[in-house]
Coordinates of C-alpha atoms and ligand atoms in Angstrom, one line a residue:
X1 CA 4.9 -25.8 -18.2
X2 CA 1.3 -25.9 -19.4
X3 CA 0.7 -23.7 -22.2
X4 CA -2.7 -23.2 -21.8
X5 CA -3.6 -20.1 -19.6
X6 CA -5.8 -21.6 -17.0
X7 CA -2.2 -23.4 -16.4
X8 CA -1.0 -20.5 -15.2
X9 CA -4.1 -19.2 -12.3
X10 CA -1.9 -21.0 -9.5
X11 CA -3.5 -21.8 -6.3
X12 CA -6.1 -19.2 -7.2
X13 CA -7.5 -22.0 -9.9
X14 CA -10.0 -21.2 -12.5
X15 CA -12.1 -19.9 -10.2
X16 CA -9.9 -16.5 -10.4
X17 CA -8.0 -15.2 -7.4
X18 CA -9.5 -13.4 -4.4
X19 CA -7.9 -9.8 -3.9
X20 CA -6.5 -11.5 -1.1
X21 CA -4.1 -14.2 -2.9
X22 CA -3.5 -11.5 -6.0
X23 CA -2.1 -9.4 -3.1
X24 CA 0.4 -12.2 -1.9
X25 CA 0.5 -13.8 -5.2
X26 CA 1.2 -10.9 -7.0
X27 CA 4.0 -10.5 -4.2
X28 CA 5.7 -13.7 -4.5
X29 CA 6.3 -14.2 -7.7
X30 CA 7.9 -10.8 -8.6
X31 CA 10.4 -11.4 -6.1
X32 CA 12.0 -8.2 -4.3
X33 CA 13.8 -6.6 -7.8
X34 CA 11.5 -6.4 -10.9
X35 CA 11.5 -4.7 -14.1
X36 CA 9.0 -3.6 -16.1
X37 CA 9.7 -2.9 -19.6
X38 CA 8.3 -2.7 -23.0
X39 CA 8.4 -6.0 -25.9
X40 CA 7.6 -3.8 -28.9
X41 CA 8.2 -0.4 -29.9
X42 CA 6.9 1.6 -27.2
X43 CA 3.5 2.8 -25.5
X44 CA 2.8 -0.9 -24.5
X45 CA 1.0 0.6 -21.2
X46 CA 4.3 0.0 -18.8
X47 CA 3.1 2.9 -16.9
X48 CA -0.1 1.5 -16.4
X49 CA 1.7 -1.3 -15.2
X50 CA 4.1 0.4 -12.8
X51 CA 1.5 1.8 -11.3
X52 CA -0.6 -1.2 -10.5
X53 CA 2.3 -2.4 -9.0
X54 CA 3.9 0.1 -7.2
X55 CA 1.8 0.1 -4.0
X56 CA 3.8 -3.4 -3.7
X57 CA 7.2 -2.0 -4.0
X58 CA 9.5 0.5 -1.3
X59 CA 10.7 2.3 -4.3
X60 CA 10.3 2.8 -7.9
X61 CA 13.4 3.6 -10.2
X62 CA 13.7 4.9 -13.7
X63 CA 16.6 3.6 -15.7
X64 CA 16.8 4.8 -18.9
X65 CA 15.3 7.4 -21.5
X66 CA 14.1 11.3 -20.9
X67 CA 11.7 13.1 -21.9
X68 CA 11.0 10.8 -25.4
X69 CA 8.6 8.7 -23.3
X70 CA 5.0 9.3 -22.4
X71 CA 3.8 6.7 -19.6
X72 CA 0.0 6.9 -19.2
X73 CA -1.8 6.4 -16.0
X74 CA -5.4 6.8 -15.3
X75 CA -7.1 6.5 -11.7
X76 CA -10.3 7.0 -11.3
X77 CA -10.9 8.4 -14.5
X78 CA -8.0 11.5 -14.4
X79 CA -5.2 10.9 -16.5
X80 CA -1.6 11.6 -16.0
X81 CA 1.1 11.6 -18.5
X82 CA 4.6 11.1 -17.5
X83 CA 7.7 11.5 -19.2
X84 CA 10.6 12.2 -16.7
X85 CA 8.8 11.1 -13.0
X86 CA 8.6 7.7 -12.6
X87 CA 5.0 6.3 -12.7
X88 CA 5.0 5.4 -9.1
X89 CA 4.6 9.1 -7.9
X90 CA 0.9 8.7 -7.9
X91 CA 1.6 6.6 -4.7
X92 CA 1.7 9.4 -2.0
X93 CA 5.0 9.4 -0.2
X94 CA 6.9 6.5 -2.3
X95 CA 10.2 7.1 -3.4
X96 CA 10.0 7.9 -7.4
X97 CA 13.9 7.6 -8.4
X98 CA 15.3 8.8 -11.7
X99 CA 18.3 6.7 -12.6
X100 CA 22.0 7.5 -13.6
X101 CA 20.8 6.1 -16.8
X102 CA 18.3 8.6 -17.9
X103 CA 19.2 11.9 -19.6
X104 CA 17.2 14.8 -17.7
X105 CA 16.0 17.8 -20.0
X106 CA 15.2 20.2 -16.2
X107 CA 12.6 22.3 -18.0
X108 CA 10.6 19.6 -19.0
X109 CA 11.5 17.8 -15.4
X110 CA 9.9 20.9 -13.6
X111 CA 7.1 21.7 -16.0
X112 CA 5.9 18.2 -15.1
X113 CA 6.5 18.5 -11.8
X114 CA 4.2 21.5 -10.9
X115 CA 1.4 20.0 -13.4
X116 CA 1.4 17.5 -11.1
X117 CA 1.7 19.8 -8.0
X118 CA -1.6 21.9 -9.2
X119 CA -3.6 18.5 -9.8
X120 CA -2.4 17.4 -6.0
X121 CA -0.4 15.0 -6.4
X122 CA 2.5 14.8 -4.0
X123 CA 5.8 14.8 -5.4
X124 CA 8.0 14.5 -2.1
X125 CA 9.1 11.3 -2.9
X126 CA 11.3 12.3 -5.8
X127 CA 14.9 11.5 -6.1
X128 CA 17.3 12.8 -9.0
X129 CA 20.7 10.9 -10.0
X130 CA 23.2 13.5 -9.3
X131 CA 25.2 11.1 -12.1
X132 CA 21.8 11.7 -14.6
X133 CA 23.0 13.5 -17.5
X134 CA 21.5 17.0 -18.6
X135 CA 19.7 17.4 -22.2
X136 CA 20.4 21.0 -23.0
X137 CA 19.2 23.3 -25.4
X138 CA 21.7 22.7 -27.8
X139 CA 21.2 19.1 -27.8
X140 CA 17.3 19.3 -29.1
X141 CA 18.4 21.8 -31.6
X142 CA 21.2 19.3 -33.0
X143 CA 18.3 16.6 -32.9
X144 CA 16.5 18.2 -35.3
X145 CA 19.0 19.5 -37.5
X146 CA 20.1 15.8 -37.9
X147 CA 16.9 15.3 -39.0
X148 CA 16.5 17.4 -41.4
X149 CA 19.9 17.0 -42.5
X150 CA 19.2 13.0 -43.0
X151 CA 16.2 14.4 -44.9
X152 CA 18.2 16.7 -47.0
X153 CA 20.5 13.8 -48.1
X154 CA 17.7 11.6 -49.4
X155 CA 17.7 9.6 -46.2
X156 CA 14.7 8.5 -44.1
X157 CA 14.8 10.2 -40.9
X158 CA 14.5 8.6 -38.1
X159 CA 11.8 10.1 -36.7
X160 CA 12.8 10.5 -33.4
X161 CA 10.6 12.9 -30.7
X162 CA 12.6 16.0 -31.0
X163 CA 13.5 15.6 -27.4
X164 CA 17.4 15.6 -27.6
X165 CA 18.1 12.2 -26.7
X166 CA 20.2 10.8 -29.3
X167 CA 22.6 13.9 -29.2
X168 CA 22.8 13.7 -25.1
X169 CA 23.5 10.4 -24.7
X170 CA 26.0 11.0 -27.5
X171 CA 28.0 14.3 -25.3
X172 CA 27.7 11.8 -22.0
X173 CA 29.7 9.3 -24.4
X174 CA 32.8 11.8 -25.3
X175 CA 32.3 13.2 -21.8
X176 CA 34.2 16.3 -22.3
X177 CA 31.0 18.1 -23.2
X178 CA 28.3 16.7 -20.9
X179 CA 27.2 18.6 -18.1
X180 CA 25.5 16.1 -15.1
X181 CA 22.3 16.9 -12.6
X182 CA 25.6 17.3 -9.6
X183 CA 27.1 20.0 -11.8
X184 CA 23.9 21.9 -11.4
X185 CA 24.7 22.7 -7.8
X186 CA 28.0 24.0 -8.5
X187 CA 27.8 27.4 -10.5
X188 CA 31.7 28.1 -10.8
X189 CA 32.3 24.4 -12.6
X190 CA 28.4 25.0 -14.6
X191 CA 29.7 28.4 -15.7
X192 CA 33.4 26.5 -17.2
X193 CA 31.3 24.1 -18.8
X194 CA 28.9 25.8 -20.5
X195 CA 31.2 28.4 -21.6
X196 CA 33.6 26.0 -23.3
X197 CA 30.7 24.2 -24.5
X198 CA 28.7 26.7 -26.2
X199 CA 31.1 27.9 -28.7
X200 CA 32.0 24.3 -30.0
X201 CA 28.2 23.8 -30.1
X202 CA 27.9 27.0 -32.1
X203 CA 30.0 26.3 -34.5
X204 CA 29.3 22.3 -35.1
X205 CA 25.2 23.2 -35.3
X206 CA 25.8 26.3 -37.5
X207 CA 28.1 24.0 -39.7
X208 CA 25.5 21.3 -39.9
X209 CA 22.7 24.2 -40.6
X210 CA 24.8 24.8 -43.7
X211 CA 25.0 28.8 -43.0
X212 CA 28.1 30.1 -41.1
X213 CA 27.1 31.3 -37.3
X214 CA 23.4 30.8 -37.7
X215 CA 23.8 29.2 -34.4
X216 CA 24.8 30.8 -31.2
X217 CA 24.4 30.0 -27.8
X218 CA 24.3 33.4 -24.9
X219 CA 26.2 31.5 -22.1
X220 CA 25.1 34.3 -19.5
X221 CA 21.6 33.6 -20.1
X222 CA 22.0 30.2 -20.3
X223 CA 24.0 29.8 -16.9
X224 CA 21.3 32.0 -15.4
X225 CA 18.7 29.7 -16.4
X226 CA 20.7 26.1 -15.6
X227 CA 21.6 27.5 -12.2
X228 CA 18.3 27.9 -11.7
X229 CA 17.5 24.4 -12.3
X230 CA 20.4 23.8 -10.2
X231 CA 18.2 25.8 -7.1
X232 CA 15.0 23.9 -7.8
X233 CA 15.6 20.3 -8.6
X234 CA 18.6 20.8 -5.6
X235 CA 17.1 18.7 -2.5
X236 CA 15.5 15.9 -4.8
X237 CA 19.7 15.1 -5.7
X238 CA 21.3 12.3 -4.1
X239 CA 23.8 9.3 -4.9
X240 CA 20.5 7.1 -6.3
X241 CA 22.1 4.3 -6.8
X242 CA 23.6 4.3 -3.2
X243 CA 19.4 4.8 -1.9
X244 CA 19.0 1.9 -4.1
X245 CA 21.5 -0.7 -3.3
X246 CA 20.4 0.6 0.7
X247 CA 16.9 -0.3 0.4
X248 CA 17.6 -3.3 -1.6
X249 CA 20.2 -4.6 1.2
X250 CA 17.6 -3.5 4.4
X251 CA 14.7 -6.1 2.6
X252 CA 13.3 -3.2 0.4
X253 CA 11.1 -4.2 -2.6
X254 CA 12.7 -2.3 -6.2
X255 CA 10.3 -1.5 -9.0
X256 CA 12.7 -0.6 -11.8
X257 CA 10.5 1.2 -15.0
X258 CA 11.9 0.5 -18.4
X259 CA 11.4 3.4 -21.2
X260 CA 11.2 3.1 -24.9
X261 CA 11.1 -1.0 -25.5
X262 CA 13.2 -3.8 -26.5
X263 CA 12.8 -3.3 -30.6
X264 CA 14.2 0.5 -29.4
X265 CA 17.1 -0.8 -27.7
X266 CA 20.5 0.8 -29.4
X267 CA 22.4 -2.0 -29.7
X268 CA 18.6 -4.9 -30.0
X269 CA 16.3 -3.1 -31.4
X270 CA 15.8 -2.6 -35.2
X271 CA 18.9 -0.3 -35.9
X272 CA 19.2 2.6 -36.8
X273 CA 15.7 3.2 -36.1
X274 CA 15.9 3.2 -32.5
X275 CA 16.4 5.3 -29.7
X276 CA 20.1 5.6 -27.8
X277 CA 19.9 3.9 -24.6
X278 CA 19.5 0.7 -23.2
X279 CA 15.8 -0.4 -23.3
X280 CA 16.1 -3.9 -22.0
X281 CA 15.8 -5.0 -18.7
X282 CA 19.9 -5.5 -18.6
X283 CA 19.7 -1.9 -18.6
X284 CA 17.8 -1.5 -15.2
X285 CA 20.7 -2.5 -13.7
X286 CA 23.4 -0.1 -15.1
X287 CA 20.6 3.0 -15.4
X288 CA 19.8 2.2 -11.6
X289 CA 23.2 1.1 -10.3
X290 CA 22.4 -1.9 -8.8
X291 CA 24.1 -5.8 -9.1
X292 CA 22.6 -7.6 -11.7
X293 CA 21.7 -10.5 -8.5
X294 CA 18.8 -7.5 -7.5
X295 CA 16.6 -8.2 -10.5
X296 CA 14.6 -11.1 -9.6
X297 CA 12.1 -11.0 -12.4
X298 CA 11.2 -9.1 -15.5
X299 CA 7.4 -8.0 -16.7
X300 CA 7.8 -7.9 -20.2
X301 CA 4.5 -5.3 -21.4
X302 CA 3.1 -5.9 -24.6
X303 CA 0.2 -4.3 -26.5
X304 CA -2.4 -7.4 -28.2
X305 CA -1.6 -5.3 -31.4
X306 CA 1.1 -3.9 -33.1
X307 CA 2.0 0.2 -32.9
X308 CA 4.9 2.0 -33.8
X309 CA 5.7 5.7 -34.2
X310 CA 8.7 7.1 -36.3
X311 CA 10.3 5.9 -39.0
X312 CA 11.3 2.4 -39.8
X313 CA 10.8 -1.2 -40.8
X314 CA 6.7 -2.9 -39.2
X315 CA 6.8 -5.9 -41.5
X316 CA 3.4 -6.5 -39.4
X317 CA 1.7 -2.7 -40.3
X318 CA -1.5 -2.2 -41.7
X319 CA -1.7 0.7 -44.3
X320 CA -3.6 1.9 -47.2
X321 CA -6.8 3.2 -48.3
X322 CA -8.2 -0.6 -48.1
X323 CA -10.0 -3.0 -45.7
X324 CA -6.8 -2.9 -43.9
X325 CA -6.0 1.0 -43.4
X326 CA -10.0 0.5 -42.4
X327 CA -8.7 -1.8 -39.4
X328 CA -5.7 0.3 -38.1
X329 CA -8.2 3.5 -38.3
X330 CA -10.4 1.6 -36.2
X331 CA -7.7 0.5 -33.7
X332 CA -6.3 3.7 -33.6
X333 CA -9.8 5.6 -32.7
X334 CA -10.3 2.8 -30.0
X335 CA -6.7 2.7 -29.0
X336 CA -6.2 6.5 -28.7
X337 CA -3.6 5.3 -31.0
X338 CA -1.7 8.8 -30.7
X339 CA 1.9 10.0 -29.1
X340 CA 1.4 11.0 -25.5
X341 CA 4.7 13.0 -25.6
X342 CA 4.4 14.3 -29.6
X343 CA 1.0 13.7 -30.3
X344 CA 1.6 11.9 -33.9
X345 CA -0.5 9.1 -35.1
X346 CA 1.1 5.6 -34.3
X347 CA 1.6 3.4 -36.9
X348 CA -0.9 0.4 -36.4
X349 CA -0.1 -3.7 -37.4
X350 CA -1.3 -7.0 -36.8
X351 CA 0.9 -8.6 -33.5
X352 CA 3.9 -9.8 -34.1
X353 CA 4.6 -13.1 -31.9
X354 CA 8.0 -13.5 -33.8
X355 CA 9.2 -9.8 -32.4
X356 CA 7.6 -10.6 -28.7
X357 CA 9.8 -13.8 -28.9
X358 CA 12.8 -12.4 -29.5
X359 CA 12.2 -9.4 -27.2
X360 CA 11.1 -11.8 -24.1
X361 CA 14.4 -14.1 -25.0
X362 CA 16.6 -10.6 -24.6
X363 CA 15.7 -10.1 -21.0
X364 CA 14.6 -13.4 -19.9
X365 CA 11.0 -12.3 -19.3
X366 CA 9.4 -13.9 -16.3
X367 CA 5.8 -12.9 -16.8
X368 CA 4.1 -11.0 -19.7
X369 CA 1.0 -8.2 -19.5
X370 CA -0.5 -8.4 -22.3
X371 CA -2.6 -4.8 -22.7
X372 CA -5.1 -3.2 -24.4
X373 CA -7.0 -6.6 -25.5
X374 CA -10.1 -4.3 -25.2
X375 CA -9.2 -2.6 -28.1
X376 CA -9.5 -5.5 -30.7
X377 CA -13.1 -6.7 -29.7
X378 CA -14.9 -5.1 -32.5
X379 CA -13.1 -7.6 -34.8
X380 CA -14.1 -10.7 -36.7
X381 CA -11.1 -11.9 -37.7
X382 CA -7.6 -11.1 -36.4
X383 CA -4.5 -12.1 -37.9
X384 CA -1.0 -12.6 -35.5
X385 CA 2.5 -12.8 -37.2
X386 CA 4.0 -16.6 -35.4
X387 CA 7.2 -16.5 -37.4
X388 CA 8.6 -15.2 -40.8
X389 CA 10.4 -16.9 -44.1
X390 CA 12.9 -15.8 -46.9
X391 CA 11.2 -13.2 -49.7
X392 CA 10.9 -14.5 -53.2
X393 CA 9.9 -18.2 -53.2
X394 CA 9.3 -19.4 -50.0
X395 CA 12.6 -18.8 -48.2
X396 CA 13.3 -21.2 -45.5
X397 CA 11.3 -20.3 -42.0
X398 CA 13.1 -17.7 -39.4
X399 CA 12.3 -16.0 -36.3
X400 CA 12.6 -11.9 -36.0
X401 CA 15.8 -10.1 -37.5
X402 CA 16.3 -6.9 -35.8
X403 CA 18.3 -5.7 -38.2
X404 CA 16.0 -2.8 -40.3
X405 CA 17.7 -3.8 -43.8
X406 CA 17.3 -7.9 -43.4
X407 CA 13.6 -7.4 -41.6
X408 CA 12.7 -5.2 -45.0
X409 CA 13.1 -9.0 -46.7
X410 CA 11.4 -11.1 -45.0
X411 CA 7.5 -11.8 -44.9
X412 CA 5.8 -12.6 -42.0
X413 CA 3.6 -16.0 -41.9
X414 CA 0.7 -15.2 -40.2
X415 CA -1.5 -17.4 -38.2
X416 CA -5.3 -16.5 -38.5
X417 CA -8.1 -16.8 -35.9
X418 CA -11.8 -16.2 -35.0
X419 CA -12.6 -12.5 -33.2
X420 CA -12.9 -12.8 -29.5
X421 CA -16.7 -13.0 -29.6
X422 CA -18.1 -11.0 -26.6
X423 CA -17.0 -7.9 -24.4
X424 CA -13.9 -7.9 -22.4
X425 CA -14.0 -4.6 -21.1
X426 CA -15.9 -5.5 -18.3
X427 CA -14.0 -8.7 -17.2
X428 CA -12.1 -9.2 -14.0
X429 CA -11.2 -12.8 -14.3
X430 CA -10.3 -14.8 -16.8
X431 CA -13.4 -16.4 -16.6
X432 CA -15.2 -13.3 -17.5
X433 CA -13.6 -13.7 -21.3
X434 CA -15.5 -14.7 -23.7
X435 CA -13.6 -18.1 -25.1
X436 CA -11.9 -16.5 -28.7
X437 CA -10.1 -14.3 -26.2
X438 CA -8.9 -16.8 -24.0
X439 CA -8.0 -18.8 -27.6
X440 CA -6.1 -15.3 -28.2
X441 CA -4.2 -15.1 -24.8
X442 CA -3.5 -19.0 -25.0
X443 CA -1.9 -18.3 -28.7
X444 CA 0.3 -15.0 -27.1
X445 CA 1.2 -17.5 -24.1
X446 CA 2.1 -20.8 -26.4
X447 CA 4.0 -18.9 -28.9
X448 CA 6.4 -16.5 -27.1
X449 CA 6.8 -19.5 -24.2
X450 CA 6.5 -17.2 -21.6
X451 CA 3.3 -17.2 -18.2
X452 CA 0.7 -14.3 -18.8
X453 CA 0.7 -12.6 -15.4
X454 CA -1.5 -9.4 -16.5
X455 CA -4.3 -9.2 -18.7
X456 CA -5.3 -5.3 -19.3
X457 CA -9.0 -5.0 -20.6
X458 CA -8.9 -0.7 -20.3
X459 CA -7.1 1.7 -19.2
X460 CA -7.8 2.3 -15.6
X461 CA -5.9 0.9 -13.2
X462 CA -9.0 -1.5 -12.2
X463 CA -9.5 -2.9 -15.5
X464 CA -7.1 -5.8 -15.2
X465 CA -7.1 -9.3 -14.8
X466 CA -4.2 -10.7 -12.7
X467 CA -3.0 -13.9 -13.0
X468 CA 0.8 -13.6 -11.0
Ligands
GDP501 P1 3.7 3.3 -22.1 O1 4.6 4.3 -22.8 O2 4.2 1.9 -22.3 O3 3.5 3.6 -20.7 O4 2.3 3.4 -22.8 P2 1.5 4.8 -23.2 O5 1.0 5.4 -22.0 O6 2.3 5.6 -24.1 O7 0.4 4.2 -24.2 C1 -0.5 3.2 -23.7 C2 -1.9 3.8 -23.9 O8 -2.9 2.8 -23.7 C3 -2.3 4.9 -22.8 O9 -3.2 5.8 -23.4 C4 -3.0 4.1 -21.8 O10 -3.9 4.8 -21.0 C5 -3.8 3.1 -22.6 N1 -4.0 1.8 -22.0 C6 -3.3 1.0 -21.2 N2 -3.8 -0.2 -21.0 C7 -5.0 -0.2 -21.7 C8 -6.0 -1.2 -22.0 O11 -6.0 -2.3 -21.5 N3 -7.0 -0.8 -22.8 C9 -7.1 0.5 -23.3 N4 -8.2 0.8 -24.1 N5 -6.2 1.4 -23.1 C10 -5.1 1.1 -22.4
IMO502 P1 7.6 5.0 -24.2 O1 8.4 5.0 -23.0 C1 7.3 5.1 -28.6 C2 10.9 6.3 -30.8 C3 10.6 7.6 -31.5 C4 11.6 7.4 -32.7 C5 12.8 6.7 -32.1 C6 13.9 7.6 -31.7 O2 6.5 6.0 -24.1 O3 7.2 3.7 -24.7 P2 14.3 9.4 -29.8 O4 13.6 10.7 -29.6 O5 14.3 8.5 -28.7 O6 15.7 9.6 -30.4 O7 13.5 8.7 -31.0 O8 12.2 6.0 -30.9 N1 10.5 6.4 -29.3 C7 9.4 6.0 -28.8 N2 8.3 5.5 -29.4 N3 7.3 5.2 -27.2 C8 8.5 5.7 -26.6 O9 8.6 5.7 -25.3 C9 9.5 6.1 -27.4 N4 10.8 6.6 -27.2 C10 11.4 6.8 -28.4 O10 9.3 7.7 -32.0 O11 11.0 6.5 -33.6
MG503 MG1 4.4 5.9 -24.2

């Protein structure tokens, strides 16, 4: 395979595609099952992506996370953040499927659901995994008393979004205290559950509060409420991965949307600062129910940059008061470098080709979008991490270590080239890039080994180059 990116144009040639042949291209090489998921450590623009693509897809199927991700989508200037739907609802009519795999916090499902409804976007294409587990209140609350509790013991915290994933993900695990979407529709079993439930859950979050029944949980009330979710969410519920494997086996096309991102992963990503599910594209397949044979290629989304938010190990960050906090500023103003589900600054670092490597290797990455190049234009000089070595005196030369505590000593060896010299907000084909872009994309492509097949130049859905 040619490394160098006009290699990779097809029979569309350097003369760029025709809407035509990205149509058919586009189509072809993605095969009937792809997944769409994140290289780095979230907010790579894989809802921008989804939605590009989903108007070439039957379906579109969320496999993993809750209400922790924010999936940005802008069309025709409006834009709509996601965290439960899958980004393919802003295609009228087209199944949006939330997977077994994702944990499902119903008030924030519905509160997104009728933000949507008043902007007019139509929603009948939802489905719910009656086997999607349930984030309930006491599972946020036990979020962030762990939290603070790591905080209390002198510990960084993880940082995670306050949502309740870690702690959900941990009840569906010892099972007898999980509740599931299905057990919504049946009040008498809801009732049994939450009953038991609540009392334990008193007790364990008033002992981790450190003051005796400071926690209590009204079951009543509670019942009340989750059989109301039960009423409302009701005729989205079905057997999803049985709607899958169907459309799948009649011909049907399956988007599958990946949340969080490979260095996220729970048992990949740069433990124990990750989330609790399974971020990489292995996951779409247990999250979504569906044989592994269905996923015929993976779109691994990666920013041009570095972000991160929460806590842990960025060997690649930029930070201080210097000429380098000066650069991640920048990047963050231009980036709108900010959570879209918690609103918290992202941490901002040169990119990290090592990471992308090691990510792409994880889930045998077909093609890579490579976003937000747009964003680094102002620059003179960029820097990209290519590999890293031993601290102290020159340690011998490694590739990524996920693992937080061996990352923390290392030091990344950084490869240094020209700014992109010219606009690229404005360019629709490659050829519209000025040349230290292409150079840029060329480096991305020869170092992580792996066919650009999306090159995002802003935010709207328009503002991409495609090369698939
Ligand atoms: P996701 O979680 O992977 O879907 O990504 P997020 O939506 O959290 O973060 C990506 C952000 O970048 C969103 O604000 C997008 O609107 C924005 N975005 C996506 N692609 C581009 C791009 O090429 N250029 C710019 N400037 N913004 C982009
Ligand atoms: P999308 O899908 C960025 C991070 C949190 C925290 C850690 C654990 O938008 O890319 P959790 O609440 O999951 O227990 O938090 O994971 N995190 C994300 N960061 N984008 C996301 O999702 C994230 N989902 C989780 O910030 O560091
Ligand atoms: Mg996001």
């Amino acid at each position: 395979m040619s490394t160098h990116l006009h290699g990779t144009q097809g029979a569309a040639g350097a003369r760029g595609p025709t809407g035509a042949e990205l149509q058919a291209g586009a189509g072809a090489a993605l095969g009937r099952g792809a997944v769409v998921m994140g290289l780095q450590w979230g907010d790579e623009g894989k809802g921008k992506i989804v939605d590009l693509l989903a108007d070439r897809f039957d379906a579109v199927v969320r496999y993993n996370g809750g209400a922790n991700a924010g999936h940005t989508v802008t069309v025709g200037g409006e834009r709509f953040a996601l965290h439960l739907i899958p980004s393919g609802i802003l295609r009228p009519g087209k199944p949006a499927v939330i997977g077994s795999g994702v944990v499902i916090d119903p008030e924030w499902l519905l509160k997104e659901l009728e933000g949507l409804r008043v902007r007019g976007v139509d929603v009948s294409g939802l489905r719910i995994s009656a086997a999607a587990h349930v984030v309930l209140p006491w599972h946020k609350d036990e979020d962030r008393l762990r939290e603070g509790w790591l905080r209390a013991s002198g510990v960084e915290a993880i940082g995670t979004t306050g949502r309740g994933i870690g702690p959900a993900y941990a009840d569906k695990a010892l099972r007898g205290t999980a509740v599931r979407v299905g057990d919504l529709l049946r009040p008498e079993l809801l009732a049994q559950k939450l009953e038991r439930t609540s009392a334990l859950k008193g007790a364990i979050l008033s002992a981790l509060s450190g003051q005796a029944g400071a926690v209590r949980y009204d079951t009543a009330e509670l019942h009340e409420r989750a059989a109301g979710w039960g009423r409302a969410l009701g005729p989205s519920v079905c057997d999803a991965g049985e709607l899958v494997r169907g459309l799948l086996d009649r011909g049907g096309r399956v988007l599958f949307e990946g949340a969080n991102a490979t260095l996220l992963d729970v048992d990949h990503g740069t433990y124990p600062f990750v989330t609790s599910s399974t971020t990489i594209a292995a996951g779409a397949a247990v999250g979504a129910g569906v044989p592994m044979s269905a996923l015929g290629s993976v779109v691994g989304v990666m920013k041009a940059y570095s972000t991160r938010v929460g806590g842990g190990v960025m060997r690649t960050e930029l930070e201080g008061d210097d000429a380098e906090g000066a650069i991640a500023h920048g990047i963050r103003q231009r980036g709108r470098e900010y959570g879209t589900t918690t609103g918290r600054p992202r941490r901002v670092g040169w990119l990290d080709l090592a990471a992308v490597r090691y990510s792409a290797g994880l889930s045998g990455v077909t093609s890579l979008a490579v976003m937000l190049l747009d964003v680094l234009e102002p620059l003179d000089t960029l820097r990209v991490c290519v590999g890293y070595r031993g601290a102290g005196a020159g340690g011998p030369a490694a590739g990524f270590v996920p693992d937080a505590w061996d990352l923390g000593g290392l030091e990344p060896e950084y490869r240094q080239i020209g700014g992109f010299g010219g606009a690229v907000g404005g360019a629709r084909r490659l050829a519209d890039l000025p040349a230290g872009a292409r150079a840029y994309l060329d480096l991305i492509q020869e170092q992580v080994g792996v066919p650009i097949g999306a090159v995002s130049v802003g935010p709207e859905r328009t503002q991409t180059i495609e090369l698939w």
